[in-house]
Coordinates of C-alpha atoms in Angstrom, one line a residue:
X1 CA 22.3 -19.0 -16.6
X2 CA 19.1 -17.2 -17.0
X3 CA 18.9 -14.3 -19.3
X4 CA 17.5 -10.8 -18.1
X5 CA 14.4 -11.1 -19.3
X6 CA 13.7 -15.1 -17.9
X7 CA 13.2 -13.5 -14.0
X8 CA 11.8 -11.1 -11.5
X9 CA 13.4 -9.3 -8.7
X10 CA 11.9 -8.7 -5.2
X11 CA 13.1 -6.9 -1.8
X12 CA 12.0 -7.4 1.3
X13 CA 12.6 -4.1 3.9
X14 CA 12.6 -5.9 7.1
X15 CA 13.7 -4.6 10.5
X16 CA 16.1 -7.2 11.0
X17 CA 17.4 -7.8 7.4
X18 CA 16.6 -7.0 4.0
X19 CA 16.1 -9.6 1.6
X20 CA 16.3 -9.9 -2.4
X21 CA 15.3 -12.6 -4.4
X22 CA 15.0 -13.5 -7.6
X23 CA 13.0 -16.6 -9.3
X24 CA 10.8 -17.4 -12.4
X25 CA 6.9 -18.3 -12.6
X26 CA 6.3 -21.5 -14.9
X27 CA 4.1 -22.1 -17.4
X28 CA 2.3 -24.3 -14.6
X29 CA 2.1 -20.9 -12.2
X30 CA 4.6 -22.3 -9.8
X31 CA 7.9 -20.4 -9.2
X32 CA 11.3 -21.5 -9.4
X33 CA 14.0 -19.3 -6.8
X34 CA 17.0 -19.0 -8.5
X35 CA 18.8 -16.8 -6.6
X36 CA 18.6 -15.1 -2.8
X37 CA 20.6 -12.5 -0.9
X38 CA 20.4 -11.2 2.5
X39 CA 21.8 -8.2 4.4
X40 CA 21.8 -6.8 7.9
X41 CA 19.1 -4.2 8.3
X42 CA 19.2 -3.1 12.1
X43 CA 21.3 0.0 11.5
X44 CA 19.0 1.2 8.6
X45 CA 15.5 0.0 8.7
X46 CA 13.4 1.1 11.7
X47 CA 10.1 -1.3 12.6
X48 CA 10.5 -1.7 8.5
X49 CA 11.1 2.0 7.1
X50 CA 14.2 3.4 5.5
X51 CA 15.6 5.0 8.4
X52 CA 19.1 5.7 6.8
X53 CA 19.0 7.0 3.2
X54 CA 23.1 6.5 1.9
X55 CA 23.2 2.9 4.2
X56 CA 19.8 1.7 2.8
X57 CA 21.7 2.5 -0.7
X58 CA 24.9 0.5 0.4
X59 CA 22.8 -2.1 1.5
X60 CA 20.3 -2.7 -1.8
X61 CA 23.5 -2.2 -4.1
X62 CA 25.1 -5.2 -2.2
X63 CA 21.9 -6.9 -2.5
X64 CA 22.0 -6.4 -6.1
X65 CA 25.3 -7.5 -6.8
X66 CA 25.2 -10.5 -4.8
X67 CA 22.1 -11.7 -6.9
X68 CA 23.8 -10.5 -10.3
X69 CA 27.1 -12.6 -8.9
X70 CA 24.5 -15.5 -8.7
X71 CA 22.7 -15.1 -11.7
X72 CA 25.6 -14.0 -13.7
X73 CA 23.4 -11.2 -15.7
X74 CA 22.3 -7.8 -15.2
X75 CA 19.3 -7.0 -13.5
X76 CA 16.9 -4.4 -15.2
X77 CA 14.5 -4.1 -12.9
X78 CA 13.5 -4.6 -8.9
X79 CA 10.3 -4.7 -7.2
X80 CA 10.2 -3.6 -3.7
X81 CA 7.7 -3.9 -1.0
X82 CA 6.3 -0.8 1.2
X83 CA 5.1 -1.8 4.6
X84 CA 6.1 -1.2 8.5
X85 CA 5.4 1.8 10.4
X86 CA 2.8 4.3 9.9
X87 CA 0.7 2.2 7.0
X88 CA -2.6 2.4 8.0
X89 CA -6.1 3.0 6.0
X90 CA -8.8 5.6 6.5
X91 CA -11.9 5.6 6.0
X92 CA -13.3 8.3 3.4
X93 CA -17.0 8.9 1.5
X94 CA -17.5 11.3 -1.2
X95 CA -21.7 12.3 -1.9
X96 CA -23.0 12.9 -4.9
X97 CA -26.6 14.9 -5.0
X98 CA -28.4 14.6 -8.5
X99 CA -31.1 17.8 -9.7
X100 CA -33.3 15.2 -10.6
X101 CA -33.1 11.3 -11.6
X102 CA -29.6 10.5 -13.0
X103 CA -28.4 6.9 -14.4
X104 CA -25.1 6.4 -13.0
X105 CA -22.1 6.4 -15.4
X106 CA -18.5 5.4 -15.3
X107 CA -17.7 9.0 -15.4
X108 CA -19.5 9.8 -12.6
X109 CA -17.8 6.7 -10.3
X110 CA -14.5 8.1 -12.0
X111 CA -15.3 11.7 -11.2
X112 CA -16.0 10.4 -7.2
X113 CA -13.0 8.2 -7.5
X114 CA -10.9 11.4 -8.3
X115 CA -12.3 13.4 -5.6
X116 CA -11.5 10.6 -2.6
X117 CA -7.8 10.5 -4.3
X118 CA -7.4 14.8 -3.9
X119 CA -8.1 14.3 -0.3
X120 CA -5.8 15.5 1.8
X121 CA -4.1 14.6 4.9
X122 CA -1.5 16.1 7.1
X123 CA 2.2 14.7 6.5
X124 CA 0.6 11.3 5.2
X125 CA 0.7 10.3 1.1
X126 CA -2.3 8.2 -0.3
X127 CA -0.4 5.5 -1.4
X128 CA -4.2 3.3 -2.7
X129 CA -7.6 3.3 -2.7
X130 CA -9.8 0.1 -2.0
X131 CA -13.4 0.8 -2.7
X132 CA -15.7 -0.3 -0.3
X133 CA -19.6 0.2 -1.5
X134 CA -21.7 2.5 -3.0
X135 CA -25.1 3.7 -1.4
X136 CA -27.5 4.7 -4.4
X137 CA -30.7 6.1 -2.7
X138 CA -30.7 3.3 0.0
X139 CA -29.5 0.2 -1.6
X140 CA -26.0 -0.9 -1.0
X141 CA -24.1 -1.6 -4.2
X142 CA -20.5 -3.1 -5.5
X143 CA -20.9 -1.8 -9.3
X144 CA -23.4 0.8 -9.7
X145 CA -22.6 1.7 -13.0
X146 CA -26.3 1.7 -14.9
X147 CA -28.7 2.3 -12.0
X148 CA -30.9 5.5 -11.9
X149 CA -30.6 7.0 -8.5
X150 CA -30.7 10.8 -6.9
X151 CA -28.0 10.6 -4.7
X152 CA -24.8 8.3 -4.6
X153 CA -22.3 7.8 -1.8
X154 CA -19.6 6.4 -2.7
X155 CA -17.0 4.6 0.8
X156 CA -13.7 4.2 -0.1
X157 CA -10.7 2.8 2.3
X158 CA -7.8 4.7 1.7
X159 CA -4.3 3.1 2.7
X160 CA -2.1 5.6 3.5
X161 CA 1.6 6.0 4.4
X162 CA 3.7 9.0 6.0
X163 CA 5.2 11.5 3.7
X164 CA 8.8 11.2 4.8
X165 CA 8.8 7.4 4.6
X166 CA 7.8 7.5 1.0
X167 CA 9.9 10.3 0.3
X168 CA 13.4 8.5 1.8
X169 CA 12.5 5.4 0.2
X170 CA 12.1 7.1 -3.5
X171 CA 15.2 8.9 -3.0
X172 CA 17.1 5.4 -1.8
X173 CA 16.6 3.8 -5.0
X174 CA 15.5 6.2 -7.2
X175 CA 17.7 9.4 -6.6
X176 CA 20.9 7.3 -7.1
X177 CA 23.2 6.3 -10.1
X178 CA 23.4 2.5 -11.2
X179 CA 20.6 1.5 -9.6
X180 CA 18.1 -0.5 -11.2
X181 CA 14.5 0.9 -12.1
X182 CA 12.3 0.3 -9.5
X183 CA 8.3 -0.8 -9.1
X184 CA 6.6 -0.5 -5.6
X185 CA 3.9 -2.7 -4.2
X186 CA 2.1 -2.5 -0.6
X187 CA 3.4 -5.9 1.0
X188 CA 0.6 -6.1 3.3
X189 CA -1.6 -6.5 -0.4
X190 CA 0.8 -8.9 -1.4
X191 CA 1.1 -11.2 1.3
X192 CA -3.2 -11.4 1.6
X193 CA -3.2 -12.2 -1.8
X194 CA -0.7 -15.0 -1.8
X195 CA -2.0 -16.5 1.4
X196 CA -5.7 -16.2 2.2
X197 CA -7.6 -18.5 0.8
X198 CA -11.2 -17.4 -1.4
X199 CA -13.1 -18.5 1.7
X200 CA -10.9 -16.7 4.4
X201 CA -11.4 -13.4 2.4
X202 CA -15.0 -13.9 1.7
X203 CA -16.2 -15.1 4.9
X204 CA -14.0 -12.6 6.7
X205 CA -10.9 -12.9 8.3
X206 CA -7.8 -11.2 10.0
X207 CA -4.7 -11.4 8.9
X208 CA -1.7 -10.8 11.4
X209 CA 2.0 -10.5 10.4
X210 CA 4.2 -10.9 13.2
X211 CA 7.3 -9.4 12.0
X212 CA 10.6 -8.3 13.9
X213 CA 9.6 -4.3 14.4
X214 CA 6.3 -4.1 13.6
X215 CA 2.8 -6.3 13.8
X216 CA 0.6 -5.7 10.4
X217 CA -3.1 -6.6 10.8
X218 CA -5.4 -6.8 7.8
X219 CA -9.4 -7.2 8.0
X220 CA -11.2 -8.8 4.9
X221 CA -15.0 -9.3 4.8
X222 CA -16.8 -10.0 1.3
X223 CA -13.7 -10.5 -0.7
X224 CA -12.7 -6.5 0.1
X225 CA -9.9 -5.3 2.4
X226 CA -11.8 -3.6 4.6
X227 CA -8.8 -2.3 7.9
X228 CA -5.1 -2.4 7.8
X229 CA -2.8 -1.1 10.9
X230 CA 0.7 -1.6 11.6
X231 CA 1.5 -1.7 15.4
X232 CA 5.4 -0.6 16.4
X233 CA 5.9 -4.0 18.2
X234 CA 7.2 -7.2 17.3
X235 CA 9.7 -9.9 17.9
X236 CA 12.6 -8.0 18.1
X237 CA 10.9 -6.2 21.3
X238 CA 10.9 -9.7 23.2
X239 CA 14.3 -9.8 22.3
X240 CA 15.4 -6.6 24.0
X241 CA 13.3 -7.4 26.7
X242 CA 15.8 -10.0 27.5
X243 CA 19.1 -7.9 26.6
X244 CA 17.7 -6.2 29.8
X245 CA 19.1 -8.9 31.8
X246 CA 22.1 -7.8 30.6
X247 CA 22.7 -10.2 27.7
X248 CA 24.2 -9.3 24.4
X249 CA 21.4 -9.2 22.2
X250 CA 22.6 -12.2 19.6
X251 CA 22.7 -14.3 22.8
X252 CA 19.3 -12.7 23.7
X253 CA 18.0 -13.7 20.2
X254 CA 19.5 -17.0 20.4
X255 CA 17.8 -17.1 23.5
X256 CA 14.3 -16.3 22.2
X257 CA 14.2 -18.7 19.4
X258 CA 15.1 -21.8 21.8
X259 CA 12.9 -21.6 25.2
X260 CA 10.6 -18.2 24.4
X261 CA 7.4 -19.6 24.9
X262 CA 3.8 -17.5 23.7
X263 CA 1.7 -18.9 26.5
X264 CA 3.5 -20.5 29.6
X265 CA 1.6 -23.5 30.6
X266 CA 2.0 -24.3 34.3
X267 CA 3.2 -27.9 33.2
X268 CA 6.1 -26.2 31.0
X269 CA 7.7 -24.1 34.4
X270 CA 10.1 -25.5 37.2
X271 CA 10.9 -23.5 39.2
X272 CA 14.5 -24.9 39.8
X273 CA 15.4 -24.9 36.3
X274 CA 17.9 -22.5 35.4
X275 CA 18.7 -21.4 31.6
X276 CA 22.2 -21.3 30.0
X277 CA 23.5 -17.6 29.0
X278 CA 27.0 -18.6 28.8
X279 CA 29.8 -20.7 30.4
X280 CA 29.5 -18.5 33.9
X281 CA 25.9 -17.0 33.9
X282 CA 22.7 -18.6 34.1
X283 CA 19.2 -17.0 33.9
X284 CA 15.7 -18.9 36.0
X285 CA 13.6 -20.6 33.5
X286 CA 10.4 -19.1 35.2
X287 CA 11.5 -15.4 35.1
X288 CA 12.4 -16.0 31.7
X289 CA 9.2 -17.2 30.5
X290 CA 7.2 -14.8 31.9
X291 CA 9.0 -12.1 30.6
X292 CA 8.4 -13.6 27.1
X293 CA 4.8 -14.1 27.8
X294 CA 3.9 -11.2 28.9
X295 CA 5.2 -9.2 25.9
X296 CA 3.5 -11.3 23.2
X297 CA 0.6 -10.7 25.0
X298 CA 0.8 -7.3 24.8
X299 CA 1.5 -7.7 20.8
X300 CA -1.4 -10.0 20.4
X301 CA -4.2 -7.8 22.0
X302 CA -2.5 -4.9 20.2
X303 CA -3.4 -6.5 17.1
X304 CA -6.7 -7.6 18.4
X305 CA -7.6 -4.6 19.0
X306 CA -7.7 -3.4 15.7
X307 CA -10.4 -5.6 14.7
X308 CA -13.0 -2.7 13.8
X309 CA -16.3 -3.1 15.5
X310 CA -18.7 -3.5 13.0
X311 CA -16.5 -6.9 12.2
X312 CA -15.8 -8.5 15.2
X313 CA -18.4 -10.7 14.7
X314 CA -18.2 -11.3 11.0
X315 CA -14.9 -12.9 10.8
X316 CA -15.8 -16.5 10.4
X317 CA -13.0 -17.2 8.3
X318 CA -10.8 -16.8 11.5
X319 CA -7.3 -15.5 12.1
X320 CA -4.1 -16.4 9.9
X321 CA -0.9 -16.0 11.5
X322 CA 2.8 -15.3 9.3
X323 CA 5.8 -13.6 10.1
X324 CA 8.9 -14.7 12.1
X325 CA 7.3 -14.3 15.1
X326 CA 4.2 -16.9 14.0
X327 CA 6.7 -19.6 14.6
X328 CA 7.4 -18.8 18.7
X329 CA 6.0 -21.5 20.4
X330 CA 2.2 -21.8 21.9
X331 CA 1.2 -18.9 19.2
X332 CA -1.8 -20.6 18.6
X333 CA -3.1 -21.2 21.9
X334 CA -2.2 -17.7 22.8
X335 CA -4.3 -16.1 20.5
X336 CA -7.1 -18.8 21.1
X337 CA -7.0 -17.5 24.6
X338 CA -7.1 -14.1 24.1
X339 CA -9.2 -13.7 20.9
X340 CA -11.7 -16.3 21.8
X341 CA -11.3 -17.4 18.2
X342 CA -10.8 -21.1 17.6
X343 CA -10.3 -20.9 14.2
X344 CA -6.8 -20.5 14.0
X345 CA -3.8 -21.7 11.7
X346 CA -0.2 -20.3 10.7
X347 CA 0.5 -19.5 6.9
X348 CA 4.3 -20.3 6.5
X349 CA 4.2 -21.3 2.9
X350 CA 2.5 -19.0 -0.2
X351 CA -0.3 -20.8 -1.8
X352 CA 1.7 -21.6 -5.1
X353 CA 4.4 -24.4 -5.1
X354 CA 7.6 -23.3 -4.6
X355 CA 10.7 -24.7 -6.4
X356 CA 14.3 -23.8 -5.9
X357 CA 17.3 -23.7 -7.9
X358 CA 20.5 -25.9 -7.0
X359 CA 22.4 -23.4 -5.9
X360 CA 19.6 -21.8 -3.8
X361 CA 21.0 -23.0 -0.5
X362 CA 19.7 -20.7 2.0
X363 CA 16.1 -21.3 2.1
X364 CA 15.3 -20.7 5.8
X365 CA 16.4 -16.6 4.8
X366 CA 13.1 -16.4 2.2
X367 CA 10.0 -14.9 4.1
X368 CA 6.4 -15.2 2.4
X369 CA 6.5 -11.9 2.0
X370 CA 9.8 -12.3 0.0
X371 CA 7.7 -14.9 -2.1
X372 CA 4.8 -12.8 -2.2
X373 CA 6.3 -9.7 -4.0
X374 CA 8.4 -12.2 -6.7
X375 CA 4.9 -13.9 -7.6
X376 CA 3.1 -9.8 -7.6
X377 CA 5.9 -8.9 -10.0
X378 CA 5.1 -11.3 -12.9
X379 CA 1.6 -10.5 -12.4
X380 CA 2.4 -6.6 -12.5
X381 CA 4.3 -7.2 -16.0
X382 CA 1.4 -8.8 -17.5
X383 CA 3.7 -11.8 -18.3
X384 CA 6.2 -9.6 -20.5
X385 CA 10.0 -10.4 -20.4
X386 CA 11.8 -8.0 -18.2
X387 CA 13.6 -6.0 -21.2
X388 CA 10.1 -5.2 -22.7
X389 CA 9.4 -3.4 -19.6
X390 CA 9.9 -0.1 -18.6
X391 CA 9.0 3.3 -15.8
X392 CA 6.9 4.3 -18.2
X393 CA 4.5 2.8 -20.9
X394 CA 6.1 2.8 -24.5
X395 CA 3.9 2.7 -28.0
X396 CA 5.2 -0.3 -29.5
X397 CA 6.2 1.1 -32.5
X398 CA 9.8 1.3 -33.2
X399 CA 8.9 5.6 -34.6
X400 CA 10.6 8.2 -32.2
X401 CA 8.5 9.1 -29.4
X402 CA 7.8 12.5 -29.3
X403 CA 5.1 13.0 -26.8
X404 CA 5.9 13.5 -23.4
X405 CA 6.3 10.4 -21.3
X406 CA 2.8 9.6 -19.1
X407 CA 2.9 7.5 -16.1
X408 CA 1.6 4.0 -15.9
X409 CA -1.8 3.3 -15.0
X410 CA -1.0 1.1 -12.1
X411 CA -2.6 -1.7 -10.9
X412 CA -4.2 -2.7 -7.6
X413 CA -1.8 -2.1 -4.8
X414 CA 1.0 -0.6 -7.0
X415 CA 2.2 2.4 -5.7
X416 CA 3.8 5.6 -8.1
X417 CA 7.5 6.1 -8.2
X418 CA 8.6 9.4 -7.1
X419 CA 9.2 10.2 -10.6
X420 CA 5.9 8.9 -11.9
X421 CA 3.9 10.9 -9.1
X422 CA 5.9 14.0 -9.9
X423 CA 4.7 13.4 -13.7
X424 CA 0.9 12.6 -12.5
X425 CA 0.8 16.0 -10.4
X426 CA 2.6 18.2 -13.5
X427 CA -0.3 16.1 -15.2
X428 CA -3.2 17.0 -12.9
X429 CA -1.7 20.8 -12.6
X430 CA -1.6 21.3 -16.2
X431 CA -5.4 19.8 -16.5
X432 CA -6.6 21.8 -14.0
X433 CA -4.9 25.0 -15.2
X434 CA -6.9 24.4 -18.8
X435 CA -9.8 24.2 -17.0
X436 CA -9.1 27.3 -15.1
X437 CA -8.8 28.7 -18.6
X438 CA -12.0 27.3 -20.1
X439 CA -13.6 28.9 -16.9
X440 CA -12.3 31.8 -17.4
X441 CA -13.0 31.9 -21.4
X442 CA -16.4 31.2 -20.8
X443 CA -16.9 34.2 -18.4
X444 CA -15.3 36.3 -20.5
X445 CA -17.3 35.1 -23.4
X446 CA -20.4 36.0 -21.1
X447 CA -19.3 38.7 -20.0
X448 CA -18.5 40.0 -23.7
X449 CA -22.5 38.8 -24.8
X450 CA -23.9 40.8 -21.9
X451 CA -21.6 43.8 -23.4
X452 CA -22.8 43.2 -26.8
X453 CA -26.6 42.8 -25.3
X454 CA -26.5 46.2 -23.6
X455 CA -24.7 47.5 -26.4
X456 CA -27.5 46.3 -28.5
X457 CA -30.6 47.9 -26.0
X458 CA -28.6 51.1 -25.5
X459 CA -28.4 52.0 -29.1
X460 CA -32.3 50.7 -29.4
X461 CA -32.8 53.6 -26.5
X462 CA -31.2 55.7 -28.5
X463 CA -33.4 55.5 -31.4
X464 CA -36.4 55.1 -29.5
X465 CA -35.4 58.8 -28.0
X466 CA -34.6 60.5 -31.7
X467 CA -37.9 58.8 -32.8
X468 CA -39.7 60.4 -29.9
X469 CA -38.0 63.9 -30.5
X470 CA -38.7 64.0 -34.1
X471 CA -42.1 63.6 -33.3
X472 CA -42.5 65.9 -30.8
X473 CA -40.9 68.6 -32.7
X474 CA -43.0 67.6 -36.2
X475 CA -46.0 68.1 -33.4
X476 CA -44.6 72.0 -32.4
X477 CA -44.3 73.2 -36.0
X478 CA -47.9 72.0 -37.0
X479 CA -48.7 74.2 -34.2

């Protein structure tokens, strides 16, 4: 069996199930799934957030072991995916107004940078910033590091999150004993990068991830994300839908996944035909339909309407459809219909091959998203072995380490730890308080010159008056 350093770890947070795998990347970039585990999520994940801290816990702990059991090691480290509810971006611009003629510096884009990051909004954590462009004077630029300008405006896209969700899923996995050390990535990131294709994402396109509780959409245009939403709705709200008929919802699932069509064509109806519930109860094929029909097409011009404005005629690289839902019947042609877009397809498999271990058996349980977050893990570790890794960076000398541990400069899409934010804002506190100090130094130094300057003119008064006296008295006794 694989030692701890030959593999990566991913979860999966999904409404109906959480999911952890584990595989290795080749030396030929494909992956290899050596191991997969599943648990029920329905109690504990809500539309793909930790709902229940301690169950959540239970859950990923079974998930663990269940892998370990398979892979017959420890594992050091997992890699989990933030998505679902309340992930959204905003967008933010930061101005910069020059005295006179300035040439841009990294600094400067580093100084604006810092300034979109301290921005603040009510109950929701900045969880990554995507730049957008930079207007210097009136050009539009992507890297305006060099030019002379007066005034730069800098757009960023900031993809934000809800406090409390971050804050219960930090203290799942990281306020607990035995658990592995833990890595976040945005899944939404993820799954783009491991399905879109260069064209998709240059020419613009929309990405749509039909998942049980929640619908993500993500906009690309020019290679840059440039909109991501997450709508509450998703498959498992067809399913209840039909629980209403007063079916027990694994029959209602069942159910779903055999007739549920996306678009009802009138060829596809009888009205005589009657659909199986159980031995005793049947349900009309037409009512049934309907029912299902209508819902999706509340979810798909939900998700349509996200398309921003300024892009709804830009998105030549069309739509791409994933997510347990993308497999219901007639997708396409429903969102043909209703989008008007003909350029259509379904992404069920990650762009990189695939390969999976003998004892990987149950396949049909591994999302792309699953997929997507293995393959972002051995890209976050810059391709070192798992035991090499750590929260925090190391020097690579085998001295004591005296300094204070630093967090990580993350990566694109990588999102803090709770301990590592809590180190970046003791970080940022401390820095700001030395600069309070320096401020504070330098008025006093002022202050202290203008002391020593009228110091300096009052005691030249001073002699200026005795001169004056000593004249006017030498001027008396000559008379």
């Amino acid at each position: 069996m694989p030692a701890a350093k030959d593999f990566y770890v991913a979860i999966e947070l999904g409404s109906s199930k959480v999911t952890g795998i584990a595989g290795q990347k080749k030396m030929d970039g494909s992956i290899t799934v050596l191991a997969v585990a599943t648990e029920d999520s329905m109690s504990l994940i809500r539309r793909g957030t930790v709902y229940n801290i301690e169950k959540t816990n239970q859950c990923i702990r079974r998930i663990v072991q269940k892998l370990q059991n398979q892979l017959q090691t420890e594992i050091k480290m997992v890699h989990v995916g933030l998505g679902g509810q309340s992930i959204r971006t905003i967008q933010n611009n930061i101005i910069n107004d020059f005295d006179e003629a300035t040439v841009v510096s990294l600094d400067i884009i580093d100084a604006m940078c810092d300034a979109n990051r301290g921005t603040k909004y009510t109950n929701q954590y900045i969880l990554d910033v995507v730049p957008q462009e930079y207007k210097v004077d009136l050009q539009y630029q992507t890297e305006p590091v060099g030019i002379e300008c007066n005034r730069i405006e800098g757009s960023y896209l900031n993809i934000v999150w809800r406090e409390t969700f971050y804050r219960n899923l930090c203290k799942c996995f990281e306020e607990q004993s035995n658990m592995p050390n833990t890595r976040y990535y945005i899944a939404p990131l993820a799954l783009a990068d491991s399905l879109l294709t260069e064209s998709e994402r240059r020419n613009g396109c929309m990405l749509v991830d039909l998942g049980a509780g929640t619908t993500t959409v993500s906009i690309y245009y020019k290679n840059i994300l440039r909109h991501m939403a997450t709508i509450p709705l998703g498959g498992l709200n067809i399913t209840k839908d039909i629980s209403a008929f007063h079916i027990d919802e694994t029959d209602a699932e069942r159910l779903k996944l055999k007739h549920a069509l996306a678009y009802v064509n009138a060829s596809e109806v009888d009205a005589e035909t009657k659909l199986s519930i159980d031995i005793q109860r049947t349900i009309s094929q037409r009512e049934f339909l309907s029912m299902a029909e209508a819902r999706t097409e509340e979810i798909i011009k939900n998700a349509l309407a996200q398309i921003p404005t300024e892009y709804e005629d830009k998105l030549i690289g069309g739509i791409i459809l994933t997510g347990g839902m993308a497999n219901m019947r007639n997708i396409e042609q429903a969102f043909r219909i209703y989008s008007k877009c003909e350029n259509i397809r379904i992404a069920n498999k990650v762009k990189t091959s695939v390969n999976y271990a003998k004892q990987v058996t149950n396949t049909s349980d591994i999302s792309c998203t699953a997929l997507s977050l293995l393959l972002k893990a051995d890209e976050l570790s810059s391709g070192r072995s798992l035991d090499e890794i750590s929260i925090f960076s190391e020097p690579e000398e085998s001295e004591p380490v005296v300094e204070q541990p630093r967090p990580r400069e993350l990566k694109p899409g990588e999102v803090p730890t709770g301990r590592e934010r809590e180190l970046t804002e003791k970080e940022a506190a401390a820095k700001a308080e030395q600069e309070a100090a320096k401020v504070a130094e330098a008025a006093q130094e002022e202050e202290e010159e203008k002391a020593q300057g009228r110091s300096f003119f009052s005691k030249m008064k001073d002699n200026a008056m005795k001169v004056v006296k000593k004249l006017i008295e030498e001027e008396e006794d000559e008379r």
